[in-house]
PDB file of C-alpha atoms in Angstrom:
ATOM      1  CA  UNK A   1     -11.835  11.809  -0.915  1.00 94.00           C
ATOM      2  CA  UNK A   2     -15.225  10.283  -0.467  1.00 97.00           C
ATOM      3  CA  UNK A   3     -15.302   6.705   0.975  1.00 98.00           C
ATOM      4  CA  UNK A   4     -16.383   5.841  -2.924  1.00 98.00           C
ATOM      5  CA  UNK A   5     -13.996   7.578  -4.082  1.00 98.00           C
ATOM      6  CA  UNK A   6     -10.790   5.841  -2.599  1.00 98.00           C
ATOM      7  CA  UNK A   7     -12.376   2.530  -3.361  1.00 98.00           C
ATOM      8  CA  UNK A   8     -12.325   3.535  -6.899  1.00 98.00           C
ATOM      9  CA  UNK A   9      -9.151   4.950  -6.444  1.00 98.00           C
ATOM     10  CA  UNK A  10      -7.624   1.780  -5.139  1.00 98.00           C
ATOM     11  CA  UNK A  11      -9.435  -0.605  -7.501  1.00 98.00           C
ATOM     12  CA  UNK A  12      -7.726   1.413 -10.383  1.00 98.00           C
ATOM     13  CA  UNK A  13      -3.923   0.874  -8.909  1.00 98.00           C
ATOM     14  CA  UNK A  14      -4.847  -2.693  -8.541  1.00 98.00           C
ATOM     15  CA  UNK A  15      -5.846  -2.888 -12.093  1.00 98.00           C
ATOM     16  CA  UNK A  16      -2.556  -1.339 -12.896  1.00 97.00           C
ATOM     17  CA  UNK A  17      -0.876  -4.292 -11.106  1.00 98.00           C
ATOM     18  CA  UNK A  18      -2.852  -6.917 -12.694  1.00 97.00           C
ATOM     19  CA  UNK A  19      -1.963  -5.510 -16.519  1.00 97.00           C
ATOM     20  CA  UNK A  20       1.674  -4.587 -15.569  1.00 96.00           C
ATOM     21  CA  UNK A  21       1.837  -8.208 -14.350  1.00 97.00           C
ATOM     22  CA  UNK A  22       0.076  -9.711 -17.185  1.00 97.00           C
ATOM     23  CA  UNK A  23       2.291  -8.036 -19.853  1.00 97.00           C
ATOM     24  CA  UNK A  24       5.583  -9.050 -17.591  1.00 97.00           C
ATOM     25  CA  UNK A  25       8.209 -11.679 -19.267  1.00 97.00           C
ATOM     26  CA  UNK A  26      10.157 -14.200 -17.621  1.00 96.00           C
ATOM     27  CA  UNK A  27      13.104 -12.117 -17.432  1.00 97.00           C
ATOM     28  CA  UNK A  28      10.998  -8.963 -16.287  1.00 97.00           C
ATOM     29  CA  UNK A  29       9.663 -10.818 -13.388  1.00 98.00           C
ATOM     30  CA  UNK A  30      13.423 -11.591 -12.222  1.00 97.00           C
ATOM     31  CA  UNK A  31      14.546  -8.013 -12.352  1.00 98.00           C
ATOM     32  CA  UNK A  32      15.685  -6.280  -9.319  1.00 98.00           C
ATOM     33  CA  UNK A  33      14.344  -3.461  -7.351  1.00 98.00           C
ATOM     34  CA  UNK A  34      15.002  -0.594  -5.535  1.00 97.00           C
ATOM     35  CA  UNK A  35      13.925  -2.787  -2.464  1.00 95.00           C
ATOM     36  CA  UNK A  36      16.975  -4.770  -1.295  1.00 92.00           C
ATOM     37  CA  UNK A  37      16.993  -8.034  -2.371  1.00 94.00           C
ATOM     38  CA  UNK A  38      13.311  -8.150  -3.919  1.00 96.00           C
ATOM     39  CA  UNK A  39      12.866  -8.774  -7.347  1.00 97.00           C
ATOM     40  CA  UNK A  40       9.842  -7.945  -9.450  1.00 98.00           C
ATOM     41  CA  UNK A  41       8.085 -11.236  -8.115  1.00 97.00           C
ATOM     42  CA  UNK A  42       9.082 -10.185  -4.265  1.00 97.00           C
ATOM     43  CA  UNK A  43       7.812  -7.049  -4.935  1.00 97.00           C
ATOM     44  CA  UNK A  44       4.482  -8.690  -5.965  1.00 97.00           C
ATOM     45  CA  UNK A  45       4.614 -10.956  -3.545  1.00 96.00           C
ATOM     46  CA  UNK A  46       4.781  -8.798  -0.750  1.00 96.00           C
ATOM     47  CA  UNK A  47       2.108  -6.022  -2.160  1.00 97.00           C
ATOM     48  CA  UNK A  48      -0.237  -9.162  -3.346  1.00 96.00           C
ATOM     49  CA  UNK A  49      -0.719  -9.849   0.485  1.00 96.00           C
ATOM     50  CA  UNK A  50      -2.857  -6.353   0.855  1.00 97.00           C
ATOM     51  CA  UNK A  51      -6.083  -7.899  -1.102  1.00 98.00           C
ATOM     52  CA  UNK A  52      -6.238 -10.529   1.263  1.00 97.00           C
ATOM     53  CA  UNK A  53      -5.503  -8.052   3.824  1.00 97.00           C
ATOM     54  CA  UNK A  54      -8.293  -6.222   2.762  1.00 98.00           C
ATOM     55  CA  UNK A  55     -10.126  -9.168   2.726  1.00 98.00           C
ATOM     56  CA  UNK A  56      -9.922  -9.516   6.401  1.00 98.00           C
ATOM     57  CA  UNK A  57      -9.818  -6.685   7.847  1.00 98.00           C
ATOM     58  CA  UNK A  58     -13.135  -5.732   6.434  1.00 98.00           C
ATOM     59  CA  UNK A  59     -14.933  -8.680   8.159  1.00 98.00           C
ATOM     60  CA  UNK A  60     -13.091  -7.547  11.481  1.00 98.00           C
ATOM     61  CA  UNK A  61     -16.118  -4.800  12.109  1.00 98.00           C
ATOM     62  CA  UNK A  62     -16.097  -3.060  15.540  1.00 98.00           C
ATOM     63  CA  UNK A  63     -18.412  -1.204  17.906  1.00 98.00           C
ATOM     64  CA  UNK A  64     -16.129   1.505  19.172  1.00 98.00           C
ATOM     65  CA  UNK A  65     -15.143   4.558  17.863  1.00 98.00           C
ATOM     66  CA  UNK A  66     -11.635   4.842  15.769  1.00 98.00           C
ATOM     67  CA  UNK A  67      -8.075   5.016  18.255  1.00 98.00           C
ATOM     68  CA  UNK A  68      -6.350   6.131  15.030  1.00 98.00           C
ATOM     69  CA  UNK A  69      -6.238   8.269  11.452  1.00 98.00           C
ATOM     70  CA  UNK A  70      -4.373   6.353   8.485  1.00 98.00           C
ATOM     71  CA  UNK A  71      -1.676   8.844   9.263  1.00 97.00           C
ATOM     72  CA  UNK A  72      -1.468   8.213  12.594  1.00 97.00           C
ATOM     73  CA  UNK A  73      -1.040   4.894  12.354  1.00 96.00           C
ATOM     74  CA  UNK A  74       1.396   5.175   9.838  1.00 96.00           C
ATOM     75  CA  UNK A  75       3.408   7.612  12.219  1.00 95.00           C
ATOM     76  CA  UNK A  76       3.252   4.901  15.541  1.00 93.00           C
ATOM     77  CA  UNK A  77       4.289   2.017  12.813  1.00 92.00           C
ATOM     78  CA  UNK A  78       7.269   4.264  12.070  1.00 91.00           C
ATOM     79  CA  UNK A  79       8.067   5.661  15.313  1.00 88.00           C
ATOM     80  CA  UNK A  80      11.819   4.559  16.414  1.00 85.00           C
ATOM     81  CA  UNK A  81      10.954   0.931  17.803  1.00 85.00           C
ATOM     82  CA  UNK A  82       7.202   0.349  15.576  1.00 84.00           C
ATOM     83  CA  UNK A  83       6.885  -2.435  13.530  1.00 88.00           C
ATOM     84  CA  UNK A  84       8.341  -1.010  10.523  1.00 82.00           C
ATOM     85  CA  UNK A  85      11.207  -1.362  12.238  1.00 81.00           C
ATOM     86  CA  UNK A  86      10.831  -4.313  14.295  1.00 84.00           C
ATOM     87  CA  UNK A  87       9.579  -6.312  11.516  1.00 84.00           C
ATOM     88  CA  UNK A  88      11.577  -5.229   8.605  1.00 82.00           C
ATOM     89  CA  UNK A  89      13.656  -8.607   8.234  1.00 85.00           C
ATOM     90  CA  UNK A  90      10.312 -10.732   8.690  1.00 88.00           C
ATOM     91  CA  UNK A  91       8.837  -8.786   5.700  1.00 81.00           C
ATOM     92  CA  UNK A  92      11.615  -9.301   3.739  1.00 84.00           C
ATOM     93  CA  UNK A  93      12.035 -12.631   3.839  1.00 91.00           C
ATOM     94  CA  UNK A  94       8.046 -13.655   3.760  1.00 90.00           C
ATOM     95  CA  UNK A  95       8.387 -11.314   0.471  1.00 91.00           C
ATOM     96  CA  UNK A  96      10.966 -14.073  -0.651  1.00 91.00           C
ATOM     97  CA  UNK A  97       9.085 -17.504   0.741  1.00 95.00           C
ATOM     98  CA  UNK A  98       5.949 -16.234  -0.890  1.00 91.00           C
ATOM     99  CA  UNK A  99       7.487 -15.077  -4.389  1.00 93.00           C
ATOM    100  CA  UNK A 100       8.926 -18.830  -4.311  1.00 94.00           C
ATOM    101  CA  UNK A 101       5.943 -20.523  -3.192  1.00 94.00           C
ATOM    102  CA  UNK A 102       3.093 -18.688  -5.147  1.00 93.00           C
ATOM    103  CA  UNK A 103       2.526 -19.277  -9.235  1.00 94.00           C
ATOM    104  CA  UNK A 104       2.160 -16.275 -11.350  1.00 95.00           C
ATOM    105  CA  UNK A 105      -1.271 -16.903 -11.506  1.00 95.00           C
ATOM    106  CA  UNK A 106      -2.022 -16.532  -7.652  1.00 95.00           C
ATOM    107  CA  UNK A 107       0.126 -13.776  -8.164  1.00 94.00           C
ATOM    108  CA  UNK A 108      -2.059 -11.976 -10.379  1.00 96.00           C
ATOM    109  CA  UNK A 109      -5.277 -13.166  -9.003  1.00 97.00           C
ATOM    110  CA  UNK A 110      -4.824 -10.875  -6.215  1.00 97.00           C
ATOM    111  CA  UNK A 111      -5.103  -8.075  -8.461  1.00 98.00           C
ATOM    112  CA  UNK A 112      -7.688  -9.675 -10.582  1.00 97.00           C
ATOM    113  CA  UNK A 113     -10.106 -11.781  -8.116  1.00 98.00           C
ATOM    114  CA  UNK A 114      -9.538 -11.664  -4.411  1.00 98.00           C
ATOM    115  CA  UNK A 115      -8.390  -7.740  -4.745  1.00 98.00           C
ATOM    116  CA  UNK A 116     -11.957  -6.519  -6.855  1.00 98.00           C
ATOM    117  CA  UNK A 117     -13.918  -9.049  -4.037  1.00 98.00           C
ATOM    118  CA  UNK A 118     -12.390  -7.216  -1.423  1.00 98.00           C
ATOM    119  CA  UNK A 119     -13.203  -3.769  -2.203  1.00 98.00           C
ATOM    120  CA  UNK A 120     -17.345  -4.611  -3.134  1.00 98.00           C
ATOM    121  CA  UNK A 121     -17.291  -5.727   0.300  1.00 98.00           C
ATOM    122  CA  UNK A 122     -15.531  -3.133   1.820  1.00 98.00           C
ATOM    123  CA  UNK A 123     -18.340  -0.890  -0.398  1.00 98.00           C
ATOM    124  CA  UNK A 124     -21.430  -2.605   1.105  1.00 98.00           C
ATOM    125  CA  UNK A 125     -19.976  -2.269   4.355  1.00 97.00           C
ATOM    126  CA  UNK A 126     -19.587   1.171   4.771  1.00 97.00           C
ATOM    127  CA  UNK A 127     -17.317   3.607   6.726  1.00 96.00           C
ATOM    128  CA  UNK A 128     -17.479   0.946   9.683  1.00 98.00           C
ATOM    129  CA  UNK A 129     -15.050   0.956  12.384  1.00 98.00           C
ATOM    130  CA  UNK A 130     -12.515  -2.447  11.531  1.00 98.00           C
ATOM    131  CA  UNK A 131      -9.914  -3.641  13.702  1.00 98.00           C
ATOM    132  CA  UNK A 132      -6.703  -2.801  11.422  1.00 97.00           C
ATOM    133  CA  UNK A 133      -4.953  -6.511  11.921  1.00 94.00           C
ATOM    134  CA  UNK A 134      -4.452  -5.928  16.261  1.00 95.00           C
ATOM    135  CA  UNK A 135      -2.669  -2.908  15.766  1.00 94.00           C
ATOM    136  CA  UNK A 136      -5.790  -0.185  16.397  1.00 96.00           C
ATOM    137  CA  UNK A 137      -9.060   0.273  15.055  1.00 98.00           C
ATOM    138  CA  UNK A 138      -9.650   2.504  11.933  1.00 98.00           C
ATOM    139  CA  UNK A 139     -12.317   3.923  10.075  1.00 98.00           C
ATOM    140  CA  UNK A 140     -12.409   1.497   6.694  1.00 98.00           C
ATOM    141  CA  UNK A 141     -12.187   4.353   4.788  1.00 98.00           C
ATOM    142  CA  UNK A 142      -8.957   5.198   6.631  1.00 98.00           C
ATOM    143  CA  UNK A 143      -7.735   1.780   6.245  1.00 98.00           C
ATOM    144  CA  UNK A 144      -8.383   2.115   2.270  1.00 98.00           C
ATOM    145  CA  UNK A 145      -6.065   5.120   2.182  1.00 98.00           C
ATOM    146  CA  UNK A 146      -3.410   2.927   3.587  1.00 98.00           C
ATOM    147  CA  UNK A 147      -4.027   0.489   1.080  1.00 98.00           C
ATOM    148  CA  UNK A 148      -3.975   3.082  -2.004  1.00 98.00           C
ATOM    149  CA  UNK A 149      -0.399   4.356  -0.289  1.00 98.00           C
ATOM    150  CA  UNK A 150       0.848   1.359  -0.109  1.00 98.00           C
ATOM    151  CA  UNK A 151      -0.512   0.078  -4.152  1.00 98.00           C
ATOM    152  CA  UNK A 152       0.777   3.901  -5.084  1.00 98.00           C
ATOM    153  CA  UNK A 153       4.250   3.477  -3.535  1.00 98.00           C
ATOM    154  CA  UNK A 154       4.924   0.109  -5.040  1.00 98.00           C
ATOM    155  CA  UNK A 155       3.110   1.072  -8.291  1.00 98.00           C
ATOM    156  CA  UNK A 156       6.149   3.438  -8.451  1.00 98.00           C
ATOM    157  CA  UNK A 157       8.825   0.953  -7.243  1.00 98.00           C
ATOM    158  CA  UNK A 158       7.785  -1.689  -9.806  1.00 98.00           C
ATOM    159  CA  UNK A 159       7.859   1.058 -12.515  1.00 97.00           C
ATOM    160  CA  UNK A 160      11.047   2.167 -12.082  1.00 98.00           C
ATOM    161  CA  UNK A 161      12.516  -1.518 -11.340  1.00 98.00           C
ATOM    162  CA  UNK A 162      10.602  -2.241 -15.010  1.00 97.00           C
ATOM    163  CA  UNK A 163      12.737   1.075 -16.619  1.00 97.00           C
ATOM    164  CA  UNK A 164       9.481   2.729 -17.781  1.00 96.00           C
ATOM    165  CA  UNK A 165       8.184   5.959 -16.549  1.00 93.00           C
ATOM    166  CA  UNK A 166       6.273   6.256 -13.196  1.00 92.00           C
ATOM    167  CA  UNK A 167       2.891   6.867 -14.940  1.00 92.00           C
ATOM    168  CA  UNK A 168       0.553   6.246 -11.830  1.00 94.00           C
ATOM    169  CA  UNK A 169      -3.023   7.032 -11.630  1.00 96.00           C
ATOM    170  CA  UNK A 170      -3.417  11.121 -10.705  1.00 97.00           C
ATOM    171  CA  UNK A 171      -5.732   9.904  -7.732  1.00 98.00           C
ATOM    172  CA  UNK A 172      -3.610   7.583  -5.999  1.00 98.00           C
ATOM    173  CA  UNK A 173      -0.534   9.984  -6.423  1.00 98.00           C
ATOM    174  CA  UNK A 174      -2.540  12.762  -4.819  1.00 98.00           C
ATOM    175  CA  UNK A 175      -4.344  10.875  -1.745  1.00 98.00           C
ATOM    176  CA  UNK A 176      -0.931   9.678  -1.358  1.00 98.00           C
ATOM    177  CA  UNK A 177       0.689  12.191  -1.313  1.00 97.00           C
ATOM    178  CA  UNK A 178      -1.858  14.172   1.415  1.00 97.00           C
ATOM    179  CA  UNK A 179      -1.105  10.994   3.323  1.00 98.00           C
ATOM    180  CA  UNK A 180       2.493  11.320   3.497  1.00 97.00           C
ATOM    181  CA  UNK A 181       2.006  14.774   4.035  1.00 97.00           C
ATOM    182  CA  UNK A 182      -0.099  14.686   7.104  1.00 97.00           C
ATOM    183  CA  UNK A 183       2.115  11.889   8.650  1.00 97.00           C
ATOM    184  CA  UNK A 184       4.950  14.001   8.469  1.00 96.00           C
ATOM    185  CA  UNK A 185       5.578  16.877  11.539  1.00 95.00           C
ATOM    186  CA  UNK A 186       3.662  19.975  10.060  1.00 96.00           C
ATOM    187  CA  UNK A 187       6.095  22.440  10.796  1.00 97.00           C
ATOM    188  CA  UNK A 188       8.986  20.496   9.654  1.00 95.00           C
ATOM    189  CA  UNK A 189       6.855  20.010   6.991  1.00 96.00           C
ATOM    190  CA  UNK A 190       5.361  23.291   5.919  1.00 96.00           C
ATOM    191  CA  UNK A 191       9.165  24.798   6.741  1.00 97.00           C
ATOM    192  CA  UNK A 192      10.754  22.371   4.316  1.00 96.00           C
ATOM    193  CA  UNK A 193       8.499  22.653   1.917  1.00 96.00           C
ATOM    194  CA  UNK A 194       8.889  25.937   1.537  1.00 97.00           C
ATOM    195  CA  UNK A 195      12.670  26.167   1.667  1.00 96.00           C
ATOM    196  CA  UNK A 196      13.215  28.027   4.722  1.00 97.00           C
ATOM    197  CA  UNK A 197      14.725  24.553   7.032  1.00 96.00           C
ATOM    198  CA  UNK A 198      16.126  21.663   5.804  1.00 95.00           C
ATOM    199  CA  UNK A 199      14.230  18.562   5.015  1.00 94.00           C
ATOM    200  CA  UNK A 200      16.061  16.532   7.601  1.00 93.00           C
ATOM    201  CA  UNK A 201      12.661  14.832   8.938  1.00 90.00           C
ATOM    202  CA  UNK A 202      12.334  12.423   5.669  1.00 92.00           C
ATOM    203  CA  UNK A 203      11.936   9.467   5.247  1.00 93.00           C
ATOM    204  CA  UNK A 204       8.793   9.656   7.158  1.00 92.00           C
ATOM    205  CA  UNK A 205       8.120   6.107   6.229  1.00 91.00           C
ATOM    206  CA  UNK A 206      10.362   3.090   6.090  1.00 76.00           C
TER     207      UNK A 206
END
C-alpha cells in the first residue's frame, strides 16, 4: 500500500467505529467481549486511545533513519518478556478507568474528530521518520499499518461481541493480514500454511 493509501484505509475503519458506535444502545454498549473482562465500552475505550496516539506520534518527527518495520516492532512487543506481556494488566485496567471516566461522546469523538485530525496531519507530513511513543523510530507510514491492525483487529472483536457478522473493510483485512503474516517466522509460516507442519507458532500477537 501507498502511504495514501493506508491513510485512507485507516480513516475508513475509523468511520466504521464511529457509525457502529453511533447506532449502539445502552445495553449494546454493556455487552461483553471476547477480551476478558472488557465490555463494548472497554473495548472502545482502549482502541479510542490510538487517534490520540496518532495524534502524537506524528508531531514526534525524527532525523534518523527507521530502527524498525511495523512488523518488527510488533515481533520485539511480543517477544517472551515485550510489553505485550509486561503490560497486559496495565492495559486492561486503563481500558476499564477510561470506559468509566469518558462519556459516549468523547468516546465517539475519537472516531469522528481527533481520529480524521490525526490522519490530515499525518498526510501533510509525509513518510517522515516519528519516534513510535520511546519504543523505536518508524517510518509513519509503518506506524499507520499498526494503527489499521490494530482498528482491523478490534473492528472484528467488537463485531462479534455485537453478534453481527465480521463485515470489515477488504483493505484493512488485507494490509492486516500481510502484517500478521510478515511478523510471523516465514518458514513456520509458509510450512503451516501450506499444511505440511503444524501451526504451533500462533498467536503471533497477544
Amino acid at each position: 500500500m501507498t502511504f495514501e493509501e493506508r491513510l485512507a484505509t485507516l480513516d475508513a475503519l475509523w468511520q466504521a467505529w464511529a457509525e457502529h458506535g453511533a447506532a449502539l444502545t445502552d445495553d449494546d454498549w454493556r455487552r461483553p467481549t471476547r477480551l476478558g473482562t472488557w465490555d463494548v465500552r472497554a473495548l472502545y475505550a482502549h482502541h479510542g486511545a490510538w487517534p490520540s496516539m496518532l495524534a502524537h506520534v506524528v508531531t514526534q518527527v525524527r532525523d534518523a533513519a527507521p530502527t524498525h518495520t511495523a512488523a518488527s516492532l510488533l515481533r520485539a512487543l511480543n517477544a517472551p518478556g515485550g510489553i505485550a506481556h509486561s503490560r497486559r494488566d496495565a492495559v486492561a485496567s486503563g481500558a476499564h478507568e477510561d470506559a468509566a471516566a469518558y462519556t459516549t461522546a468523547q468516546a465517539l469523538g475519537q472516531f469522528t474528530g481527533v481520529g480524521p485530525r490525526a490522519i490530515e496531519e499525518a498526510r501533510t507530513r509525509g513518510p517522515v521518520t516519528v519516534d513510535y511513543l520511546g519504543i523505536g523510530l518508524l517510518r509513519l507510514d509503518e506506524a499507520v499499518s499498526v494503527g489499521i491492525m490494530e482498528a482491523t483487529v478490534h473492528l472484528l472483536d467488537l463485531r462479534r461481541a455485537l453478534d453481527i457478522e465480521p463485515d470489515v473493510p477488504h483493505a484493512g483485512l488485507a494490509h492486516t493480514a500481510a502484517l500478521l503474516a510478515d511478523v510471523a517466522p516465514p518458514v513456520a509460516f509458509i510450512e503451516a500454511a501450506t499444511g505440511r507442519a503444524p501451526a504451533d507458532f500462533f498467536p503471533v500477537l497477544s
